[in-house]
XYZ file of C-alpha atoms in Angstrom:
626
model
C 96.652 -33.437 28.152
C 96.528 -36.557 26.707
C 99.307 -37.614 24.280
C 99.132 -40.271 21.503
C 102.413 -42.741 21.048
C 103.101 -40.180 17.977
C 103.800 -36.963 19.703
C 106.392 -37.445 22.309
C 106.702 -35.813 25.337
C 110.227 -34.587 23.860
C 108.783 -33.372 20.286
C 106.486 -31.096 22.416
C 109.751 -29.846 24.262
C 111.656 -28.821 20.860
C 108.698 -27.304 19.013
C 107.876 -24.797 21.854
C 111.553 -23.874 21.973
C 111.684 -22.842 18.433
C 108.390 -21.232 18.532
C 110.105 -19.265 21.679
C 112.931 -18.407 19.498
C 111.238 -17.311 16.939
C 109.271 -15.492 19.013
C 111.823 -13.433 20.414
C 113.955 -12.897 16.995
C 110.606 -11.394 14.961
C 110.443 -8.898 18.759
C 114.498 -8.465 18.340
C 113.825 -7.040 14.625
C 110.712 -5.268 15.472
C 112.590 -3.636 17.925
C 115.556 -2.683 15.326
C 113.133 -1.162 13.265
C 111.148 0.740 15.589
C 114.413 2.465 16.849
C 116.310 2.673 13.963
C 116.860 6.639 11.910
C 114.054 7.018 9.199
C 115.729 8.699 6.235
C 113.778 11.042 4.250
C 112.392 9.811 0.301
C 112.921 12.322 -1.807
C 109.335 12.391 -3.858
C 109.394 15.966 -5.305
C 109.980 16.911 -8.466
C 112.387 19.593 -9.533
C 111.326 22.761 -9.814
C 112.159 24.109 -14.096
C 112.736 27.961 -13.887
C 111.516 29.097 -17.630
C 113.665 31.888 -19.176
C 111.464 35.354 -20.347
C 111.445 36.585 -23.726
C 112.124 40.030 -24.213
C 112.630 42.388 -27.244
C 115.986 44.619 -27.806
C 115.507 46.834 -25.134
C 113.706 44.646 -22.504
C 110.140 44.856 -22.484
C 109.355 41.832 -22.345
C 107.099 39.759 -24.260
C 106.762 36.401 -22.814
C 106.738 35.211 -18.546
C 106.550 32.708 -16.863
C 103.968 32.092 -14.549
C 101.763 29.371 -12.869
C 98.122 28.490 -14.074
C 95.918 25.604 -12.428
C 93.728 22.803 -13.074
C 90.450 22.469 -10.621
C 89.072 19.149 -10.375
C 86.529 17.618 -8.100
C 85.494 14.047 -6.536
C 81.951 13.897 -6.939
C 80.917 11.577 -4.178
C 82.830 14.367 -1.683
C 80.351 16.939 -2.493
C 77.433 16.698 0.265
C 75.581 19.541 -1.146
C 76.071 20.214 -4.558
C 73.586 23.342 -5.326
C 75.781 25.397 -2.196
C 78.927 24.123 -4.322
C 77.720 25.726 -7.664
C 76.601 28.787 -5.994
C 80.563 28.919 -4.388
C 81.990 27.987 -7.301
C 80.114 29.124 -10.784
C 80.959 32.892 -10.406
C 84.508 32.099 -9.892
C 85.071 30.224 -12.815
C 82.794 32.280 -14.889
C 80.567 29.521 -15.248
C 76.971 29.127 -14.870
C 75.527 27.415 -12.445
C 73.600 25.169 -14.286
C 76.626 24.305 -16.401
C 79.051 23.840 -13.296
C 76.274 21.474 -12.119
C 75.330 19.693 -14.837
C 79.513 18.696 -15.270
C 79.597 17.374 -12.304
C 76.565 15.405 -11.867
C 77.312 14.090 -15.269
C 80.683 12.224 -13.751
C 78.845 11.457 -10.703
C 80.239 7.949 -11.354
C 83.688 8.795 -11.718
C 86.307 9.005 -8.775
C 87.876 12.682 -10.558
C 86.266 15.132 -12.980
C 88.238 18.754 -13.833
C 85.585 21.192 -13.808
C 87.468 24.343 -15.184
C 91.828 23.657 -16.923
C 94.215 26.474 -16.879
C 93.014 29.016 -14.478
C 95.310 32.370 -13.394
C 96.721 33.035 -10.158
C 94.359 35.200 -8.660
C 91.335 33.023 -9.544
C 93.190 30.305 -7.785
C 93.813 32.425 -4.506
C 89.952 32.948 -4.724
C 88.730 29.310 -4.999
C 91.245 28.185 -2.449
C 89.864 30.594 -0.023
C 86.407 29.391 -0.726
C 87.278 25.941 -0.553
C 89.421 26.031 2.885
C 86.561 28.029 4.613
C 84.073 25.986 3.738
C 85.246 22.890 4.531
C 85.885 21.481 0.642
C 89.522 20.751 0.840
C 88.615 16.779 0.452
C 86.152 16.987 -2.473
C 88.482 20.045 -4.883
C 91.915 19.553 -6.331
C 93.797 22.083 -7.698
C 96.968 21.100 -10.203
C 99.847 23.267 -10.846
C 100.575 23.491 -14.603
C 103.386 25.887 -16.124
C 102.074 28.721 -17.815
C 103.314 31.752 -19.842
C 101.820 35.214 -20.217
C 102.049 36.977 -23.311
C 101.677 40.693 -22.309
C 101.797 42.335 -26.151
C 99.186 39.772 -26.992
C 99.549 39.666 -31.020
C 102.488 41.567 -31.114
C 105.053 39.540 -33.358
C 103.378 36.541 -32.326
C 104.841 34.189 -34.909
C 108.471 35.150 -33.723
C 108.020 34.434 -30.047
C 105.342 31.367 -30.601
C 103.744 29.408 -28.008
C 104.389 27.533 -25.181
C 102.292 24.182 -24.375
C 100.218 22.922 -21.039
C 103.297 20.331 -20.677
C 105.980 23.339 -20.645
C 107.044 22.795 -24.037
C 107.518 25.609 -26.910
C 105.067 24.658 -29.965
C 106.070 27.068 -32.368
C 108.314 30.247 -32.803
C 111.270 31.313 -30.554
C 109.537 29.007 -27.427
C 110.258 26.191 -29.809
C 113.383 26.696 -31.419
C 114.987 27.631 -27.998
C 113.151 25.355 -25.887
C 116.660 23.464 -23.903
C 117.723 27.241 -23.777
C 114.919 28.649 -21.980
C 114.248 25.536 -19.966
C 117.109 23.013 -19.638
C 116.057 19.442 -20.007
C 116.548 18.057 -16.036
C 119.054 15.020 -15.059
C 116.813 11.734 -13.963
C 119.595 10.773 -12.408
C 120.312 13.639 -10.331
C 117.178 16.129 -9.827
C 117.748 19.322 -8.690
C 116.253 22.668 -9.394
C 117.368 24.336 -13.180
C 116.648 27.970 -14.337
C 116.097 28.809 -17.763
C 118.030 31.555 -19.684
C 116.394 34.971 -20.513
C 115.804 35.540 -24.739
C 116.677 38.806 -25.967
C 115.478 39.482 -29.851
C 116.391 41.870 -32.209
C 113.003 43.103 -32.421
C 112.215 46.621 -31.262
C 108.581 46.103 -29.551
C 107.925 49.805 -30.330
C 108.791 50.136 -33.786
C 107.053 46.347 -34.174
C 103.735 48.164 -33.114
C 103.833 51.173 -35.302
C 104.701 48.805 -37.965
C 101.892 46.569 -37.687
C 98.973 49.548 -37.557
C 100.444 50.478 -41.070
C 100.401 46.441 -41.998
C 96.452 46.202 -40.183
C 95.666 49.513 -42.204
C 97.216 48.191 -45.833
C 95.700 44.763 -45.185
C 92.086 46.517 -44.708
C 92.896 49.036 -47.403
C 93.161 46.275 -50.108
C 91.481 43.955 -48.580
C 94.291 41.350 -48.991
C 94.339 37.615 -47.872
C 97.494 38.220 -46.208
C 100.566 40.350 -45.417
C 104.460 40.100 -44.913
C 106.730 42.964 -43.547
C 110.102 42.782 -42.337
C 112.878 45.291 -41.730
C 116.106 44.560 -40.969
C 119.795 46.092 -40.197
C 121.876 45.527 -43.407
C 125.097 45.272 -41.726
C 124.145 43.227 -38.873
C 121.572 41.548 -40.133
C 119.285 42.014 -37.358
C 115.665 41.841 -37.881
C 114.111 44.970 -36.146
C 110.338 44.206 -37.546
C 109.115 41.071 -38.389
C 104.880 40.758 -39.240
C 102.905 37.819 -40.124
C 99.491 38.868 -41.248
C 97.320 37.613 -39.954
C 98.672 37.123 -36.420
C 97.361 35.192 -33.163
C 96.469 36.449 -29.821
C 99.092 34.224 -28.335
C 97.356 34.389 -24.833
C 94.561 32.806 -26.681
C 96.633 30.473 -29.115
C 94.407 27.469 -28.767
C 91.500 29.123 -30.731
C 93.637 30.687 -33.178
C 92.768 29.396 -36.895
C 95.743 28.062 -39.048
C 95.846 30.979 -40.903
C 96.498 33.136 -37.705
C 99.221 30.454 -36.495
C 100.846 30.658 -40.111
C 104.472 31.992 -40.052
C 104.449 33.781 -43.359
C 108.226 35.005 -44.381
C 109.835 31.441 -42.887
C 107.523 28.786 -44.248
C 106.186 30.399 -47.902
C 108.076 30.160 -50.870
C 106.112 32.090 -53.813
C 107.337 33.735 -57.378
C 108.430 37.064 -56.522
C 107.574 38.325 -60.002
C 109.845 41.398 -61.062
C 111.717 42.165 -57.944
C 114.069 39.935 -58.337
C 115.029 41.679 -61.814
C 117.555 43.328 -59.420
C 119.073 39.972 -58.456
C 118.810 39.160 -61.944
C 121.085 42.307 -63.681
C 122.889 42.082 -60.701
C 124.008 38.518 -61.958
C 124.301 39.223 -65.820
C 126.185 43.004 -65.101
C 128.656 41.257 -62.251
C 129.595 38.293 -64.747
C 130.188 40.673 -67.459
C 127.410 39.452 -69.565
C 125.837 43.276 -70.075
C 127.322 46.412 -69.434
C 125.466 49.914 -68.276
C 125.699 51.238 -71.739
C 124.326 48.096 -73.669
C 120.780 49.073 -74.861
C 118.075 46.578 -76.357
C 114.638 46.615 -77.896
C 111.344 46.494 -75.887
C 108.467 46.028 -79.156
C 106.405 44.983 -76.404
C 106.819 41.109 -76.621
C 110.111 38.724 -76.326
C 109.617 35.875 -78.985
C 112.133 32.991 -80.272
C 111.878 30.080 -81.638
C 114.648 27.234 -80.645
C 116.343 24.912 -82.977
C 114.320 22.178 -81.640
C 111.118 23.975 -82.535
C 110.278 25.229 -78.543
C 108.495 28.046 -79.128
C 109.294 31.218 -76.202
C 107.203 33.790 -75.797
C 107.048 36.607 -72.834
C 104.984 39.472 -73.102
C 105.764 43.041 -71.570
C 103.451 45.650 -70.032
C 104.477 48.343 -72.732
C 107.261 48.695 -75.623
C 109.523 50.893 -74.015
C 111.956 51.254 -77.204
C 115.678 51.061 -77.066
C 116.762 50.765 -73.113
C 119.429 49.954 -70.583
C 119.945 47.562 -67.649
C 118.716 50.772 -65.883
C 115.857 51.592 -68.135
C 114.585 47.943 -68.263
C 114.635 48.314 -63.890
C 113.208 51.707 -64.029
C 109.885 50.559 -65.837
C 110.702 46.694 -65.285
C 110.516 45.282 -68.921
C 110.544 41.968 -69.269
C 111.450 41.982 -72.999
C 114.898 43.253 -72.066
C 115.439 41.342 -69.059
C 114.842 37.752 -71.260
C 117.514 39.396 -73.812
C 119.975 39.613 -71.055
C 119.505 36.344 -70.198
C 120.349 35.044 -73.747
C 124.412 36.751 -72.504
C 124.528 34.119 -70.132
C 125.138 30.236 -69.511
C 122.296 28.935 -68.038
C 124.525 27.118 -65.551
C 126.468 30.376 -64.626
C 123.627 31.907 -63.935
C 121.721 29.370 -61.673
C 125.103 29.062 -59.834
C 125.141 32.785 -58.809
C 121.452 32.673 -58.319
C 122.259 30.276 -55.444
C 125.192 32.443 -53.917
C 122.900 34.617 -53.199
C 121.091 32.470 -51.084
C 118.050 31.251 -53.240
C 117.476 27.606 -52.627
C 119.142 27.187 -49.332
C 117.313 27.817 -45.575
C 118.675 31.126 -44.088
C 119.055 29.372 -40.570
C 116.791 31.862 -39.166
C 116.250 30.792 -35.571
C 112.595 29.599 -36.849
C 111.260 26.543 -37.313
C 109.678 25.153 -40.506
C 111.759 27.433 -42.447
C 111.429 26.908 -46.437
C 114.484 26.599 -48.577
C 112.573 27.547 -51.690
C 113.368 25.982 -54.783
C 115.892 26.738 -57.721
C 115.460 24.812 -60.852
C 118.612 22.549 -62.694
C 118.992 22.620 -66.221
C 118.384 18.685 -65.666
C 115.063 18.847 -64.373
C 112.206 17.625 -66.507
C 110.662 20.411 -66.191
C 113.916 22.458 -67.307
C 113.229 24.317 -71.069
C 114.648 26.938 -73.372
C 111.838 29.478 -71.744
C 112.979 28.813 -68.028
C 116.416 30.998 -68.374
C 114.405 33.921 -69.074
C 111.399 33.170 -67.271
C 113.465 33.080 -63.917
C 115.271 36.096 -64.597
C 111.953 37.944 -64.873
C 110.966 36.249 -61.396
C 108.794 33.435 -62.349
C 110.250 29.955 -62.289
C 111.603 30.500 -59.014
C 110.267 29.749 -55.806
C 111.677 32.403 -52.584
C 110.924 33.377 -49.113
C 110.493 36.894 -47.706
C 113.147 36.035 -45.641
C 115.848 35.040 -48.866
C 114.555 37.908 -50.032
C 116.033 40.084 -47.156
C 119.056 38.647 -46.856
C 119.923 38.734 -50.814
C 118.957 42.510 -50.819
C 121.565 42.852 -47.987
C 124.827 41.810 -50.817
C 123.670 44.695 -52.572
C 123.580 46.840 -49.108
C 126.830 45.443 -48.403
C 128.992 45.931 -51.227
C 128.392 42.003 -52.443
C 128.609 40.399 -49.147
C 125.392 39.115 -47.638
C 124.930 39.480 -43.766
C 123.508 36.696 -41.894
C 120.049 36.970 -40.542
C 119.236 36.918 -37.030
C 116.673 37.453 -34.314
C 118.090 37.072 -31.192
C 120.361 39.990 -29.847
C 122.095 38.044 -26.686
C 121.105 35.549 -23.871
C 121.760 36.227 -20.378
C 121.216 34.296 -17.220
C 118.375 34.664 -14.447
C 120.712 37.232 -12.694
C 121.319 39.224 -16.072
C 124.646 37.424 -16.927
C 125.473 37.751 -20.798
C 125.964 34.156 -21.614
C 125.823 34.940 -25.411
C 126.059 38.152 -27.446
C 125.379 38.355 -31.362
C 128.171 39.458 -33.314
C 127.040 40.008 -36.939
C 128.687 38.007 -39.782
C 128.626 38.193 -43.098
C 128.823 35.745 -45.582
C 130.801 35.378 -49.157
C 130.977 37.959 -51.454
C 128.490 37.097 -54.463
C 128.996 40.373 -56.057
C 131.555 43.074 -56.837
C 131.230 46.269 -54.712
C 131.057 48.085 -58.227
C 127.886 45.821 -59.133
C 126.225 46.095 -55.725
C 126.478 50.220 -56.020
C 125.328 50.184 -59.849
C 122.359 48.074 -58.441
C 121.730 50.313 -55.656
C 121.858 53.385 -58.436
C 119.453 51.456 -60.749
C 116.973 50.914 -57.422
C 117.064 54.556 -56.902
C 115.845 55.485 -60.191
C 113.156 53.537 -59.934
C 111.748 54.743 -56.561
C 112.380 58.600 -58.628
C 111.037 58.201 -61.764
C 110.084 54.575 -61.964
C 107.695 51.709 -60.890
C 108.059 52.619 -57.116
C 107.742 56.371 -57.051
C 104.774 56.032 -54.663
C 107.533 54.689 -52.513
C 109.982 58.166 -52.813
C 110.823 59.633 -49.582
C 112.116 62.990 -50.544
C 114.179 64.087 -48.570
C 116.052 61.231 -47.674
C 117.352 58.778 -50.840
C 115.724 55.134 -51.201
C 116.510 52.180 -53.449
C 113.241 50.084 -54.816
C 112.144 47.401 -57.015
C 108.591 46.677 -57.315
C 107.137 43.242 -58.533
C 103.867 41.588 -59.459
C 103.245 38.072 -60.241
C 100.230 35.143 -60.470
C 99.949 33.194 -57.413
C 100.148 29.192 -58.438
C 96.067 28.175 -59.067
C 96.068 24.778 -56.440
C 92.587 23.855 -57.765
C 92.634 23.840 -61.347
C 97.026 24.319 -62.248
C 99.030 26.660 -63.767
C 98.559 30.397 -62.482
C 95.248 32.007 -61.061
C 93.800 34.842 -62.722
C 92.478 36.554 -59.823
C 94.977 35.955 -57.008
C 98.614 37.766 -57.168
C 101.630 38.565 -54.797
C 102.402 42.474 -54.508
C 105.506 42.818 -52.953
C 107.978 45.614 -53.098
C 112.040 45.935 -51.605
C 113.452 48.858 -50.136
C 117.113 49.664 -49.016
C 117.715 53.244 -47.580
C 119.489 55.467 -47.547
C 121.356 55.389 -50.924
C 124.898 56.396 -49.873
C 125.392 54.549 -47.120
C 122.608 51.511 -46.731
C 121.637 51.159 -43.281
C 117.808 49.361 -43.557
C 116.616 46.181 -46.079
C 112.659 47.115 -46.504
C 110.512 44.279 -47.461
C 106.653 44.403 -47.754
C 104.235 40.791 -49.706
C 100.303 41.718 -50.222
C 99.213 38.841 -51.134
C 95.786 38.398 -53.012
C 94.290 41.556 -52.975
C 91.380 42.529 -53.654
C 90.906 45.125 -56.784
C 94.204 46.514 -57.473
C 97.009 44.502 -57.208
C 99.796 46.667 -59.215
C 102.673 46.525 -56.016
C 103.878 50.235 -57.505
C 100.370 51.459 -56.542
C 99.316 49.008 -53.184
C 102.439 48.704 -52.325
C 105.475 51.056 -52.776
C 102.965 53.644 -50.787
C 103.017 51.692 -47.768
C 107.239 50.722 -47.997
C 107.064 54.741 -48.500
C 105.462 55.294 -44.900
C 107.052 52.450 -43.340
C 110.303 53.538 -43.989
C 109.404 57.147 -42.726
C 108.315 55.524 -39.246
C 111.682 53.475 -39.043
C 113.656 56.494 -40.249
C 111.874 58.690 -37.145
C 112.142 56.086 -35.198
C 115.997 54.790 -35.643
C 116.751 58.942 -35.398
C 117.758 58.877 -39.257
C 118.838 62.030 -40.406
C 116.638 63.685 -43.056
C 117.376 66.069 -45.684
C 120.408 63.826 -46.972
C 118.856 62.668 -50.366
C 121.174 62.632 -53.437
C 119.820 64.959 -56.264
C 118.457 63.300 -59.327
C 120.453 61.466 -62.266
C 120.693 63.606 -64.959
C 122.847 63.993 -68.083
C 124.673 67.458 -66.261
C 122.522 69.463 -67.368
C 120.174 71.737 -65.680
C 117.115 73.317 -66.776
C 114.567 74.725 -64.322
C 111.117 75.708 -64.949
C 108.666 78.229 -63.172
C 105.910 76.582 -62.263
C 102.766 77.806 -63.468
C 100.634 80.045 -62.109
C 97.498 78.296 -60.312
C 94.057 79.982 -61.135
C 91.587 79.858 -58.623
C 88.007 81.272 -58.936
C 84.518 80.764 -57.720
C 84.692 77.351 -58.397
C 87.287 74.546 -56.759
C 89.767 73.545 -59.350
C 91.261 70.008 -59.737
C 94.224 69.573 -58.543
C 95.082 65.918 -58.893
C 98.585 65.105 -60.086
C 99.762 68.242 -59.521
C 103.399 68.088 -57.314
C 103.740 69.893 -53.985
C 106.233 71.624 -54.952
C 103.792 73.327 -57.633
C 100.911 74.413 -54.620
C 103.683 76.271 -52.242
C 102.423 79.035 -54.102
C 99.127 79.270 -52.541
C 100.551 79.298 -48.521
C 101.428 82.388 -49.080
C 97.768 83.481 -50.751
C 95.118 85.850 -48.323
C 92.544 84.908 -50.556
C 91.922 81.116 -49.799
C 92.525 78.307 -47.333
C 94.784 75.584 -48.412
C 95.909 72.665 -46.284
C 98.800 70.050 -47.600
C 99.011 66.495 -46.081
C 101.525 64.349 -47.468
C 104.351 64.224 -49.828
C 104.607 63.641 -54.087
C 101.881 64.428 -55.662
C 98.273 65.236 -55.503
C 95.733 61.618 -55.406
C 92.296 63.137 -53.665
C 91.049 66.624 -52.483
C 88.231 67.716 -50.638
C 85.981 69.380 -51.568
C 85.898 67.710 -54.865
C 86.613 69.736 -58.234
C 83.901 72.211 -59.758
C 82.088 72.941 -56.324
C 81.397 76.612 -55.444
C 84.327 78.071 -53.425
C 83.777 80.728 -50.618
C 86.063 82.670 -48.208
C 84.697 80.743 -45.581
C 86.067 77.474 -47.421
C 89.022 75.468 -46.247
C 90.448 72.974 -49.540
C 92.174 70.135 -47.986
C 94.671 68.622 -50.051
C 96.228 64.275 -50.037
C 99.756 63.772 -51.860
C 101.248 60.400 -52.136
């Protein structure tokens, strides 16, 4: 080779020497590499153990298990008619529709074709897909899923769990870092959830709810509330939402399904929360049981300032008591009791019941309701009185509850609850509730004179439809305009029914509560609703193994007068026997002469066949008491 006077002989010499160096260091570290331990990247992701749900006794109501995602890459598929014949019947699609999904992204590198399919359909299409030679053109994704196996079944208390793993709404929300702990970034391993155990008995939650479906259809109401809970533990055993969602279909549900009733609704509760209300004006001394006052029908008075108050009453009852006025809920003498009392005072002990505060319910979205100052604008000379008859006042079912449990308690409120313990994977008890109860708000003298009052009402008064019989039962009935969103002030055609219950008398072991709201004809709660708080509290009483036959005989003045009843005539025709008490037809068991059959308790509302028809031996009269 020829060189120019530029490259040297001796350039030449050093150049190839470094190339040779270099040569042999890029081989040395080739070599170091080629030889040297590969150690493993960790790529997975941890592996999140979700905790059941389960109800007292541990059926349980929501598991964890895996659903799947199937997705496709168009351009894989070589014959896409054999694919839809494969595939459509799987996925419960047709094969027009599986077709026309896919050739519509034939563009696109991924299309999903069916989201959130169950195990065994998975199994299937895998099998489908690995024998005929697919596994390049399908995907399948692995996606969290629950199962909810009581479907509706207190479906606002449990709630819902999301595609991402997250609760959306009930206990899967509130409890979310309990039932799946958040993972470490910096150090991923596998986590298990803990295991929910509610308060709620699943079996007395379903006998519940056919009595809530059958009410709801029976008055063909908007909506319904129930709950039931233990007064000294304060332990919800039933809790209903009306309507409810399938929660294995939760994505279709409509709002009104989703809604969570007795945590998120604040409403007037009308005249059952008189019994807060004497409760308040007896325990501060402002009335006493033998102060009487003067129902003309209509509670008028005009203030020094010229505000004019007026309150009307169903009836004019006369000269009552605090007992009277709860017995056939008069709101003339309720307002007069609230004239014995500082308007201050009695706000204050309004809100030591609980009214105007959250519950801390382990809910979310839970209302506090709303309790009114004496320096709000909106504050006048009618809003003492107006509150004290239930209007004014804005509650939740679930305020509701827990007030009614002071007067249970002897004046100490209980603290409300839905979960019973939580335990590990392997059944550890990691937490256990222990009930607590709260301040005392009322004197054990004023919670027993209450629970007295509420018993003369469900014997002779406003919530007799709700009388048991033959064990004692405390109720207060109310009925009150629902707020008019449209137009302002109160609707004329939409009211809440609701109705409280605390059994049995002597020694208070259940708080009863039952909202219709917006039914449809009558809306009177003594007549829609103390009949169904009546049969509910027979199922919990059967249920709970209650013992019967323990009610506490009537309040009278000490004396006793008892009547015959009188004879019934029967002849060719059917008589009428509406109104007439069972106690009055055990004469005809024992007749030869007809065929009689009782179902029910109280008194006589239907009978078939209907009065005046002909009567024969052959005939069977079939008698309905409420």
């Amino acid at each position: 080779m020829q060189v120019n006077g530029y490259l040297k002989k001796l350039r030449v010499y050093i150049l190839c020497a470094l190339a040779a160096v270099f040569a042999l260091y890029v081989f040395y570290k080739y070599a170091v590499l080629a030889f040297k331990p590969v150690t493993e990247q960790k790529t997975w992701s941890p592996l999140v153990q979700r905790g059941s749900i389960f109800d007292k006794n541990g059926k349980p109501l929501a598991v964890s298990t895996n659903f799947y995602h199937v997705g496709v890459t168009p351009s894989s598929i070589k014959d896409l008619g054999q694919f839809a014949r494969l595939f459509a019947p799987v996925l419960e699609l047709s094969e027009t529709e599986l077709t026309a999904t896919i050739a519509a992204a034939s563009n696109s590198s991924f299309v999903y074709i069916k989201k959130k399919i169950d195990q065994n359909t998975y199994e299937l299409l895998r099998d489908i897909t690995d024998k005929n030679g697919l596994i390049s053109a399908v995907r399948f994704d692995r996606i969290p899923g629950r199962v909810y196996p009581e479907n509706n079944l207190a479906s606002q208390v449990i709630g819902y769990m999301g595609n991402d793993g997250t609760g959306l709404a009930g206990i899967e929300y509130t409890q979310q870092n309990t039932l799946s702990p958040p993972v470490n970034p910096e150090a991923p391993v596998d986590v298990a959830g803990k295991n929910v155990y509610l308060t709620l008995d699943a079996n007395l939650q379903f006998k519940l709810e056919k009595v809530a479906r059958d009410a709801i259809t029976k008055t063909q109401a908007a909506s319904l509330m129930l709950i039931a809970a233990e007064a000294k533990t304060g332990e919800i055993l039933s809790y209903i939402s009306l309507p409810s969602v399938n929660l294995n279909e939760y994505t279709t549900a409509s709002q009104e399904e989703m809604k969570d009733r007795p945590a998120t609704e604040s409403y007037e509760p009308g005249s059952v929360f008189k019994i807060f209300s004497i409760a308040n004006f007896f325990d501060s001394g402002a009335i006493s049981e033998k102060d009487i006052f003067l129902c003309d029908g209509i509670y008028e008075k005009r203030t020094n300032s010229g505000e004019r108050i007026k309150i009307t009453c169903l009836d004019h009852h006369g000269w009552i008591t605090a007992r009277d006025a709860l017995k056939y809920s008069c709101n003339d003498a309720l307002a007069q009791m609230s004239e014995k009392i500082e308007s201050e005072q009695f706000l204050a002990r309004i809100r030591n019941f609980g009214f105007g505060s959250k519950t801390g319910i382990e809910l979310p979205g839970e209302t506090a309701g709303a309790v009114r100052n004496t320096s709000d604008r909106f504050w006048s000379a009618r809003s003492k009185p107006t509150i004290a008859i239930g209007q004014e006042i804005s509650v939740s079912a679930l305020q509701m509850v827990q007030a009614a449990t002071a007067i249970a308690n002897g004046g100490y409120p209980s603290r409300l609850t839905l979960i019973k313990k939580i335990t590990s994977q392997s059944g550890v008890e990691e937490y256990v509730h222990q009930p607590a109860l709260k301040n005392q708000v009322i004197s054990e003298k004023t919670a027993r004179y209450i629970l007295s009052c509420m018993q003369t009402v469900a014997q002779a008064g406003t919530g007799s439809r709700a009388n048991l019989g033959d064990i004692s039962i405390g109720v207060k009935t109310g009925t009150a305009q629902m707020a008019d969103p449209v137009n302002g002030g109160y609707s004329k055609t939409d009211f809440i029914s609701n109705c409280i219950a605390i059994f049995p008398v002597e020694k208070p072991e259940i708080i009863l509560y039952i909202v219709i709201e917006k039914a449809k004809g009558e809306t009177y709660a003594g007549r829609i609703v103390a009949p169904v708080i009546g049969e509910a509290a027979s199922i919990i009483i059967d249920h709970l193994g209650m013992s019967r036959g323990g009610a506490a005989s009537l309040a009278h003045n000490g004396l006793i007068k008892i009547e015959s009843d009188a004879e019934i005539k029967i002849g060719n025709k059917v008589p009428d026997f509406t109104g007439l008490p069972k106690r009055s037809l055990l004469q005809l068991l024992n007749r030869k002469d007809i065929k009689i059959k009782i179902n029910g308790n109280g008194w006589v509302t239907d009978q078939n066949p209907k009065p005046g028809e002909t009567l024969t031996q052959e005939t069977e009269i079939e008698l309905y008491l409420e």
